[in-house]
């Protein structure tokens, strides 16, 4: 059922590739109804952020209208209601990820903060001079810079798994990099710049054979496929709510309880303590130890509503539908003269990154915008990926389950327009 009460899974529709009605689902997203430059919006910038279904917007409004209060500290009714809603949001996330315990779910501002938390807490307490951290060539800056910062501080070394021309990680090279000095592996599940789905299970298994923990950057995976942190056996998993149809400013760090228990707090303040005196502070239990200060209560409640919405559609359905849409887009874009797809891995999710002969990506983005088609143009916070392909920028169309073949057709039409303008 959608927020408007329809059974999405059973509705026939023209654009429907795997049995759910994207056209109908679009009605749940008010932002998809707006016009840009007088044209209907074709929103293909979902890897940057997704639009919010009405049920998420209504949940936020209801919270601020009827329930607004601080959590964990009040005996009064509204505080109890807010605390209950906040903590049941944690349970909802735990279920989404199939984590074992609610206390393994830490609320953060987003993927970036989750990774920084692990770098500053786990990294600072475990890394010594000469130790090594392994990342990959396709990482977003937020899974590069936090590791550089802590490696610099500790005299540790950052190692990078290379990739081939399709944007696939080279597992043999990874195996060679793993060694006695490796203290942590941090790799994206899905690349935001290329769409590559990395062989994360193998990456985790190979690291675990050497007793090395693995952090998974799940920012781009969580919206597109079911994720099971226990089946993956990852040690940390970071995600962003705003890429999962939820509010901005809220994210999640999953960590195995034994690792989190042993880690020092990341920030100090209210809520993360159980007793404070000027002589000594006793830290709170998990997960509160890592949630200093008033949290983003509305964000958690909105994220829980988004997860419920997505789960009603079904992540398996979403995965199959988007795979079909991606294949359709790949076929159409490949046929455009002078267009080169960047990122042609066998396993991909949600991303069509491309360059056009003789036209800068920013110019492509501008012309597309005038046609109502929203894509991203630039380095996508992945400058090393651009460098690997000898580029400074690409144009990137990125998909969500509310996109349709008609959106892809509009994209292709607008690309032809750009070619015409710059001919
Ligand atoms: C793969 C990947 N990792 C991390 C991030 C950072 O996410 P946020 O800015 O929500 O913290 C992004 C955002 O685009 C991303 O695509």
Short mmCIF file of N, CA and C in Angstrom, two decimals, residues 270-416:
data_model
loop_
_atom_site.label_atom_id
_atom_site.label_comp_id
_atom_site.label_asym_id
_atom_site.label_seq_id
_atom_site.Cartn_x
_atom_site.Cartn_y
_atom_site.Cartn_z
N UNK A 270 25.60 16.17 26.57
CA UNK A 270 24.43 15.57 27.20
C UNK A 270 24.07 14.25 26.55
N UNK A 271 23.36 13.42 27.27
CA UNK A 271 22.80 12.16 26.77
C UNK A 271 23.83 11.03 26.62
N UNK A 272 25.10 11.37 26.40
CA UNK A 272 26.10 10.31 26.18
C UNK A 272 26.77 9.90 27.50
N UNK A 273 26.25 10.44 28.61
CA UNK A 273 26.85 10.14 29.92
C UNK A 273 25.84 9.45 30.82
N UNK A 274 26.34 8.71 31.83
CA UNK A 274 25.40 8.27 32.88
C UNK A 274 25.70 9.00 34.18
N UNK A 275 26.93 9.50 34.37
CA UNK A 275 27.23 10.31 35.56
C UNK A 275 28.40 11.23 35.26
N UNK A 276 28.30 12.47 35.71
CA UNK A 276 29.38 13.44 35.48
C UNK A 276 29.77 14.10 36.80
N UNK A 277 31.05 14.14 37.08
CA UNK A 277 31.56 15.01 38.14
C UNK A 277 32.80 15.68 37.57
N UNK A 278 33.34 16.66 38.27
CA UNK A 278 34.54 17.32 37.73
C UNK A 278 35.73 16.37 37.73
N UNK A 279 35.66 15.34 38.53
CA UNK A 279 36.78 14.39 38.60
C UNK A 279 36.68 13.32 37.51
N UNK A 280 35.44 12.90 37.23
CA UNK A 280 35.31 11.73 36.33
C UNK A 280 33.92 11.68 35.71
N UNK A 281 33.89 11.24 34.46
CA UNK A 281 32.60 11.04 33.79
C UNK A 281 32.45 9.56 33.44
N UNK A 282 31.26 9.03 33.72
CA UNK A 282 30.96 7.65 33.31
C UNK A 282 30.06 7.75 32.08
N UNK A 283 30.48 7.11 31.01
CA UNK A 283 29.73 7.21 29.76
C UNK A 283 28.48 6.34 29.80
N UNK A 284 27.50 6.76 29.01
CA UNK A 284 26.25 6.03 28.89
C UNK A 284 26.47 4.72 28.12
N UNK A 285 25.48 3.85 28.17
CA UNK A 285 25.53 2.59 27.41
C UNK A 285 25.25 2.88 25.95
N UNK A 286 25.49 1.89 25.11
CA UNK A 286 25.11 1.99 23.69
C UNK A 286 23.59 2.08 23.58
N UNK A 287 23.06 2.75 22.62
CA UNK A 287 23.72 3.51 21.57
C UNK A 287 24.02 4.95 21.98
N UNK A 288 23.53 5.33 23.21
CA UNK A 288 23.56 6.75 23.61
C UNK A 288 24.98 7.29 23.75
N UNK A 289 25.92 6.38 24.03
CA UNK A 289 27.32 6.80 24.16
C UNK A 289 27.81 7.57 22.94
N UNK A 290 27.20 7.25 21.78
CA UNK A 290 27.63 7.91 20.54
C UNK A 290 26.63 8.95 20.04
N UNK A 291 25.67 9.33 20.89
CA UNK A 291 24.68 10.33 20.46
C UNK A 291 24.67 11.51 21.43
N UNK A 292 25.75 12.29 21.39
CA UNK A 292 25.86 13.44 22.31
C UNK A 292 24.92 14.55 21.88
N UNK A 293 24.26 15.16 22.85
CA UNK A 293 23.41 16.33 22.57
C UNK A 293 22.02 15.93 22.10
N UNK A 294 21.17 16.94 21.92
CA UNK A 294 19.81 16.69 21.43
C UNK A 294 19.90 16.15 20.02
N UNK A 295 19.34 14.98 19.77
CA UNK A 295 19.45 14.41 18.42
C UNK A 295 18.42 15.01 17.46
N UNK A 296 18.49 14.60 16.21
CA UNK A 296 17.54 15.06 15.20
C UNK A 296 16.28 14.18 15.33
N UNK A 297 15.46 14.54 16.32
CA UNK A 297 14.29 13.70 16.66
C UNK A 297 13.33 13.60 15.48
N UNK A 298 12.99 14.76 14.92
CA UNK A 298 12.08 14.75 13.77
C UNK A 298 12.67 13.95 12.62
N UNK A 299 13.99 14.06 12.46
CA UNK A 299 14.67 13.33 11.38
C UNK A 299 14.50 11.83 11.53
N UNK A 300 14.65 11.35 12.75
CA UNK A 300 14.51 9.90 13.00
C UNK A 300 13.08 9.45 12.71
N UNK A 301 12.12 10.25 13.17
CA UNK A 301 10.72 9.88 12.99
C UNK A 301 10.35 9.93 11.50
N UNK A 302 10.88 10.94 10.79
CA UNK A 302 10.65 11.04 9.34
C UNK A 302 11.33 9.90 8.60
N UNK A 303 12.52 9.54 9.04
CA UNK A 303 13.23 8.43 8.40
C UNK A 303 12.46 7.13 8.59
N UNK A 304 11.92 6.93 9.77
CA UNK A 304 11.14 5.71 10.03
C UNK A 304 9.93 5.65 9.09
N UNK A 305 9.30 6.81 8.87
CA UNK A 305 8.14 6.85 7.95
C UNK A 305 8.59 6.52 6.53
N UNK A 306 9.76 7.04 6.15
CA UNK A 306 10.29 6.77 4.80
C UNK A 306 10.58 5.27 4.63
N UNK A 307 11.17 4.68 5.66
CA UNK A 307 11.50 3.24 5.58
C UNK A 307 10.21 2.42 5.45
N UNK A 308 9.20 2.79 6.23
CA UNK A 308 7.92 2.07 6.14
C UNK A 308 7.35 2.18 4.73
N UNK A 309 7.45 3.37 4.16
CA UNK A 309 6.92 3.59 2.80
C UNK A 309 7.68 2.70 1.79
N UNK A 310 9.01 2.75 1.87
CA UNK A 310 9.84 1.99 0.93
C UNK A 310 9.58 0.49 1.10
N UNK A 311 9.43 0.06 2.34
CA UNK A 311 9.23 -1.37 2.58
C UNK A 311 7.85 -1.84 2.10
N UNK A 312 6.90 -0.92 2.09
CA UNK A 312 5.57 -1.30 1.57
C UNK A 312 5.66 -1.56 0.07
N UNK A 313 6.50 -0.80 -0.62
CA UNK A 313 6.70 -1.06 -2.05
C UNK A 313 7.55 -2.33 -2.20
N UNK A 314 8.56 -2.43 -1.36
CA UNK A 314 9.40 -3.63 -1.36
C UNK A 314 10.73 -3.39 -2.03
N UNK A 315 11.82 -3.59 -1.29
CA UNK A 315 13.14 -3.31 -1.86
C UNK A 315 13.51 -4.28 -2.99
N UNK A 316 12.98 -5.50 -2.94
CA UNK A 316 13.26 -6.43 -4.05
C UNK A 316 12.59 -5.94 -5.33
N UNK A 317 11.34 -5.47 -5.17
CA UNK A 317 10.60 -4.92 -6.32
C UNK A 317 11.34 -3.72 -6.87
N UNK A 318 11.78 -2.84 -5.97
CA UNK A 318 12.48 -1.63 -6.37
C UNK A 318 13.75 -2.00 -7.14
N UNK A 319 14.48 -2.96 -6.60
CA UNK A 319 15.73 -3.39 -7.23
C UNK A 319 15.48 -3.89 -8.66
N UNK A 320 14.46 -4.73 -8.81
CA UNK A 320 14.17 -5.31 -10.13
C UNK A 320 13.69 -4.21 -11.08
N UNK A 321 12.82 -3.34 -10.60
CA UNK A 321 12.28 -2.26 -11.45
C UNK A 321 13.40 -1.34 -11.92
N UNK A 322 14.25 -0.94 -10.97
CA UNK A 322 15.33 -0.01 -11.32
C UNK A 322 16.38 -0.66 -12.23
N UNK A 323 16.59 -1.97 -12.06
CA UNK A 323 17.55 -2.67 -12.93
C UNK A 323 17.06 -2.61 -14.38
N UNK A 324 15.77 -2.79 -14.55
CA UNK A 324 15.17 -2.72 -15.87
C UNK A 324 15.29 -1.32 -16.48
N UNK A 325 15.04 -0.33 -15.64
CA UNK A 325 15.12 1.06 -16.07
C UNK A 325 16.56 1.41 -16.45
N UNK A 326 17.49 0.91 -15.66
CA UNK A 326 18.92 1.16 -15.93
C UNK A 326 19.32 0.52 -17.26
N UNK A 327 18.84 -0.69 -17.51
CA UNK A 327 19.16 -1.37 -18.77
C UNK A 327 18.58 -0.58 -19.94
N UNK A 328 17.35 -0.09 -19.78
CA UNK A 328 16.71 0.71 -20.82
C UNK A 328 17.53 1.98 -21.09
N UNK A 329 17.92 2.66 -20.02
CA UNK A 329 18.71 3.89 -20.14
C UNK A 329 20.07 3.62 -20.78
N UNK A 330 20.69 2.53 -20.38
CA UNK A 330 22.02 2.19 -20.92
C UNK A 330 21.92 1.97 -22.43
N UNK A 331 20.88 1.27 -22.84
CA UNK A 331 20.70 0.98 -24.26
C UNK A 331 20.49 2.27 -25.05
N UNK A 332 19.63 3.12 -24.54
CA UNK A 332 19.32 4.36 -25.27
C UNK A 332 20.51 5.32 -25.30
N UNK A 333 21.18 5.47 -24.16
CA UNK A 333 22.32 6.40 -24.13
C UNK A 333 23.47 5.89 -25.00
N UNK A 334 23.66 4.57 -25.01
CA UNK A 334 24.76 4.00 -25.81
C UNK A 334 24.56 4.30 -27.30
N UNK A 335 23.34 4.53 -27.69
CA UNK A 335 23.05 4.76 -29.12
C UNK A 335 23.19 6.24 -29.50
N UNK A 336 23.44 7.11 -28.52
CA UNK A 336 23.57 8.54 -28.84
C UNK A 336 24.98 8.80 -29.39
N UNK A 337 25.08 9.37 -30.61
CA UNK A 337 26.41 9.61 -31.20
C UNK A 337 27.23 10.56 -30.34
N UNK A 338 28.50 10.21 -30.11
CA UNK A 338 29.40 11.09 -29.34
C UNK A 338 29.23 10.99 -27.84
N UNK A 339 28.36 10.08 -27.39
CA UNK A 339 28.17 9.93 -25.93
C UNK A 339 28.98 8.73 -25.44
N UNK A 340 29.70 8.94 -24.35
CA UNK A 340 30.47 7.84 -23.75
C UNK A 340 29.99 7.64 -22.31
N UNK A 341 29.55 6.42 -22.04
CA UNK A 341 29.16 6.10 -20.66
C UNK A 341 30.41 5.88 -19.82
N UNK A 342 30.43 6.48 -18.64
CA UNK A 342 31.56 6.30 -17.72
C UNK A 342 31.05 5.43 -16.58
N UNK A 343 31.61 4.22 -16.50
CA UNK A 343 31.10 3.26 -15.52
C UNK A 343 30.24 2.24 -16.24
N UNK A 344 30.90 1.16 -16.66
CA UNK A 344 30.19 0.13 -17.42
C UNK A 344 30.38 -1.24 -16.76
N UNK A 345 30.43 -1.23 -15.44
CA UNK A 345 30.59 -2.48 -14.70
C UNK A 345 29.43 -3.42 -14.99
N UNK A 346 29.69 -4.72 -14.86
CA UNK A 346 28.62 -5.71 -15.09
C UNK A 346 27.52 -5.52 -14.04
N UNK A 347 27.94 -5.29 -12.80
CA UNK A 347 26.96 -5.10 -11.72
C UNK A 347 26.85 -3.61 -11.42
N UNK A 348 25.67 -3.05 -11.72
CA UNK A 348 25.48 -1.61 -11.49
C UNK A 348 24.13 -1.34 -10.84
N UNK A 349 24.03 -0.19 -10.19
CA UNK A 349 22.74 0.23 -9.65
C UNK A 349 22.57 1.74 -9.83
N UNK A 350 21.50 2.12 -10.48
CA UNK A 350 20.96 3.47 -10.38
C UNK A 350 21.67 4.63 -11.06
N UNK A 351 22.83 4.42 -11.68
CA UNK A 351 23.60 5.58 -12.15
C UNK A 351 23.97 5.46 -13.64
N UNK A 352 23.72 6.55 -14.37
CA UNK A 352 24.15 6.66 -15.78
C UNK A 352 25.03 7.91 -15.86
N UNK A 353 26.35 7.70 -15.77
CA UNK A 353 27.32 8.80 -15.83
C UNK A 353 27.82 8.86 -17.27
N UNK A 354 27.93 10.06 -17.84
CA UNK A 354 28.35 10.11 -19.24
C UNK A 354 29.03 11.43 -19.59
N UNK A 355 29.77 11.38 -20.68
CA UNK A 355 30.34 12.61 -21.26
C UNK A 355 29.95 12.67 -22.73
N UNK A 356 29.88 13.89 -23.25
CA UNK A 356 29.55 14.09 -24.66
C UNK A 356 30.75 14.73 -25.35
N UNK A 357 31.10 14.21 -26.51
CA UNK A 357 32.23 14.76 -27.29
C UNK A 357 32.12 16.27 -27.45
N UNK A 358 33.15 16.97 -27.00
CA UNK A 358 33.22 18.41 -27.30
C UNK A 358 32.28 19.29 -26.49
N UNK A 359 31.52 18.74 -25.56
CA UNK A 359 30.62 19.58 -24.75
C UNK A 359 30.93 19.32 -23.28
N UNK A 360 31.20 20.41 -22.55
CA UNK A 360 31.53 20.24 -21.13
C UNK A 360 30.30 19.76 -20.36
N UNK A 361 30.54 18.91 -19.36
CA UNK A 361 29.43 18.34 -18.58
C UNK A 361 28.53 19.43 -17.98
N UNK A 362 29.14 20.55 -17.57
CA UNK A 362 28.31 21.61 -16.99
C UNK A 362 27.36 22.22 -18.03
N UNK A 363 27.86 22.32 -19.27
CA UNK A 363 26.99 22.84 -20.35
C UNK A 363 25.86 21.84 -20.63
N UNK A 364 26.20 20.56 -20.60
CA UNK A 364 25.16 19.52 -20.79
C UNK A 364 24.10 19.68 -19.70
N UNK A 365 24.56 19.81 -18.46
CA UNK A 365 23.64 19.94 -17.33
C UNK A 365 22.74 21.15 -17.46
N UNK A 366 23.32 22.26 -17.96
CA UNK A 366 22.54 23.50 -18.09
C UNK A 366 21.46 23.37 -19.16
N UNK A 367 21.82 22.79 -20.30
CA UNK A 367 20.81 22.62 -21.38
C UNK A 367 19.72 21.66 -20.90
N UNK A 368 20.13 20.57 -20.25
CA UNK A 368 19.14 19.61 -19.76
C UNK A 368 18.18 20.27 -18.78
N UNK A 369 18.74 21.13 -17.93
CA UNK A 369 17.90 21.82 -16.94
C UNK A 369 16.84 22.67 -17.64
N UNK A 370 17.26 23.35 -18.70
CA UNK A 370 16.29 24.20 -19.42
C UNK A 370 15.17 23.36 -20.04
N UNK A 371 15.46 22.08 -20.27
CA UNK A 371 14.44 21.16 -20.80
C UNK A 371 13.65 20.49 -19.67
N UNK A 372 13.93 20.89 -18.44
CA UNK A 372 13.20 20.32 -17.30
C UNK A 372 13.84 19.07 -16.72
N UNK A 373 15.01 18.68 -17.27
CA UNK A 373 15.65 17.43 -16.84
C UNK A 373 16.76 17.74 -15.83
N UNK A 374 16.58 17.30 -14.60
CA UNK A 374 17.56 17.59 -13.54
C UNK A 374 18.56 16.44 -13.44
N UNK A 375 19.81 16.72 -13.84
CA UNK A 375 20.90 15.76 -13.62
C UNK A 375 22.00 16.51 -12.87
N UNK A 376 23.01 15.79 -12.43
CA UNK A 376 24.14 16.43 -11.78
C UNK A 376 25.30 16.51 -12.76
N UNK A 377 26.05 17.59 -12.72
CA UNK A 377 27.24 17.70 -13.57
C UNK A 377 28.40 18.13 -12.68
N UNK A 378 29.51 17.41 -12.77
CA UNK A 378 30.65 17.77 -11.93
C UNK A 378 31.48 16.54 -11.60
N UNK A 379 32.19 16.63 -10.47
CA UNK A 379 33.06 15.49 -10.09
C UNK A 379 32.36 14.56 -9.11
N UNK A 380 31.15 14.90 -8.70
CA UNK A 380 30.32 14.04 -7.84
C UNK A 380 31.01 13.69 -6.52
N UNK A 381 31.81 14.62 -6.00
CA UNK A 381 32.56 14.36 -4.75
C UNK A 381 33.40 13.09 -4.90
N UNK A 382 33.92 12.87 -6.08
CA UNK A 382 34.75 11.70 -6.32
C UNK A 382 35.85 12.09 -7.31
N UNK A 383 36.65 13.08 -6.93
CA UNK A 383 37.70 13.58 -7.84
C UNK A 383 38.65 12.46 -8.28
N UNK A 384 39.06 11.54 -7.38
CA UNK A 384 39.95 10.48 -7.85
C UNK A 384 39.32 9.58 -8.93
N UNK A 385 37.98 9.44 -8.90
CA UNK A 385 37.33 8.65 -9.96
C UNK A 385 37.47 9.39 -11.28
N UNK A 386 37.22 10.72 -11.24
CA UNK A 386 37.33 11.51 -12.47
C UNK A 386 38.75 11.39 -13.03
N UNK A 387 39.73 11.50 -12.13
CA UNK A 387 41.14 11.44 -12.55
C UNK A 387 41.44 10.09 -13.20
N UNK A 388 40.91 9.03 -12.62
CA UNK A 388 41.14 7.67 -13.15
C UNK A 388 40.68 7.55 -14.60
N UNK A 389 39.59 8.31 -14.93
CA UNK A 389 39.06 8.25 -16.29
C UNK A 389 39.55 9.42 -17.15
N UNK A 390 40.51 10.20 -16.62
CA UNK A 390 41.08 11.31 -17.38
C UNK A 390 40.09 12.43 -17.64
N UNK A 391 39.16 12.64 -16.69
CA UNK A 391 38.10 13.64 -16.88
C UNK A 391 38.12 14.62 -15.73
N UNK A 392 37.48 15.79 -15.92
CA UNK A 392 37.29 16.67 -14.77
C UNK A 392 35.85 16.56 -14.27
N UNK A 393 34.96 16.12 -15.15
CA UNK A 393 33.54 16.08 -14.77
C UNK A 393 32.77 15.13 -15.69
N UNK A 394 31.65 14.64 -15.19
CA UNK A 394 30.68 13.93 -16.05
C UNK A 394 29.30 14.51 -15.78
N UNK A 395 28.37 14.21 -16.66
CA UNK A 395 26.95 14.44 -16.35
C UNK A 395 26.43 13.12 -15.80
N UNK A 396 25.59 13.21 -14.78
CA UNK A 396 25.13 11.95 -14.14
C UNK A 396 23.62 11.97 -13.97
N UNK A 397 22.97 11.00 -14.62
CA UNK A 397 21.54 10.79 -14.36
C UNK A 397 21.44 9.64 -13.36
N UNK A 398 20.70 9.84 -12.29
CA UNK A 398 20.61 8.77 -11.28
C UNK A 398 19.14 8.51 -10.95
N UNK A 399 18.83 7.22 -10.78
CA UNK A 399 17.45 6.75 -10.81
C UNK A 399 16.85 6.50 -9.43
N UNK A 400 15.53 6.60 -9.40
CA UNK A 400 14.76 6.17 -8.23
C UNK A 400 13.57 5.37 -8.75
N UNK A 401 12.85 4.71 -7.82
CA UNK A 401 11.72 3.86 -8.26
C UNK A 401 10.56 4.68 -8.82
N UNK A 402 10.59 6.02 -8.59
CA UNK A 402 9.51 6.83 -9.16
C UNK A 402 9.83 7.32 -10.56
N UNK A 403 11.02 6.98 -11.06
CA UNK A 403 11.34 7.32 -12.45
C UNK A 403 10.70 6.29 -13.40
N UNK A 404 10.50 6.74 -14.65
CA UNK A 404 9.85 5.87 -15.64
C UNK A 404 10.65 5.89 -16.93
N UNK A 405 10.26 5.03 -17.85
CA UNK A 405 10.89 5.06 -19.17
C UNK A 405 10.68 6.41 -19.84
N UNK A 406 9.55 7.04 -19.53
CA UNK A 406 9.28 8.37 -20.11
C UNK A 406 10.35 9.37 -19.65
N UNK A 407 10.82 9.22 -18.41
CA UNK A 407 11.89 10.10 -17.90
C UNK A 407 13.18 9.88 -18.70
N UNK A 408 13.47 8.62 -18.98
CA UNK A 408 14.68 8.31 -19.76
C UNK A 408 14.55 8.86 -21.18
N UNK A 409 13.36 8.71 -21.74
CA UNK A 409 13.12 9.26 -23.09
C UNK A 409 13.34 10.78 -23.09
N UNK A 410 12.84 11.44 -22.03
CA UNK A 410 13.01 12.90 -21.93
C UNK A 410 14.49 13.26 -21.81
N UNK A 411 15.23 12.45 -21.06
CA UNK A 411 16.67 12.67 -20.91
C UNK A 411 17.36 12.59 -22.27
N UNK A 412 17.05 11.55 -23.01
CA UNK A 412 17.70 11.34 -24.31
C UNK A 412 17.35 12.48 -25.28
N UNK A 413 16.09 12.88 -25.26
CA UNK A 413 15.66 13.99 -26.12
C UNK A 413 16.43 15.27 -25.77
N UNK A 414 16.59 15.52 -24.47
CA UNK A 414 17.30 16.73 -24.03
C UNK A 414 18.79 16.65 -24.39
N UNK A 415 19.36 15.45 -24.35
CA UNK A 415 20.76 15.29 -24.74
C UNK A 415 20.92 15.63 -26.23
N UNK A 416 19.97 15.17 -27.04
CA UNK A 416 20.02 15.50 -28.47
C UNK A 416 19.93 17.02 -28.67
#
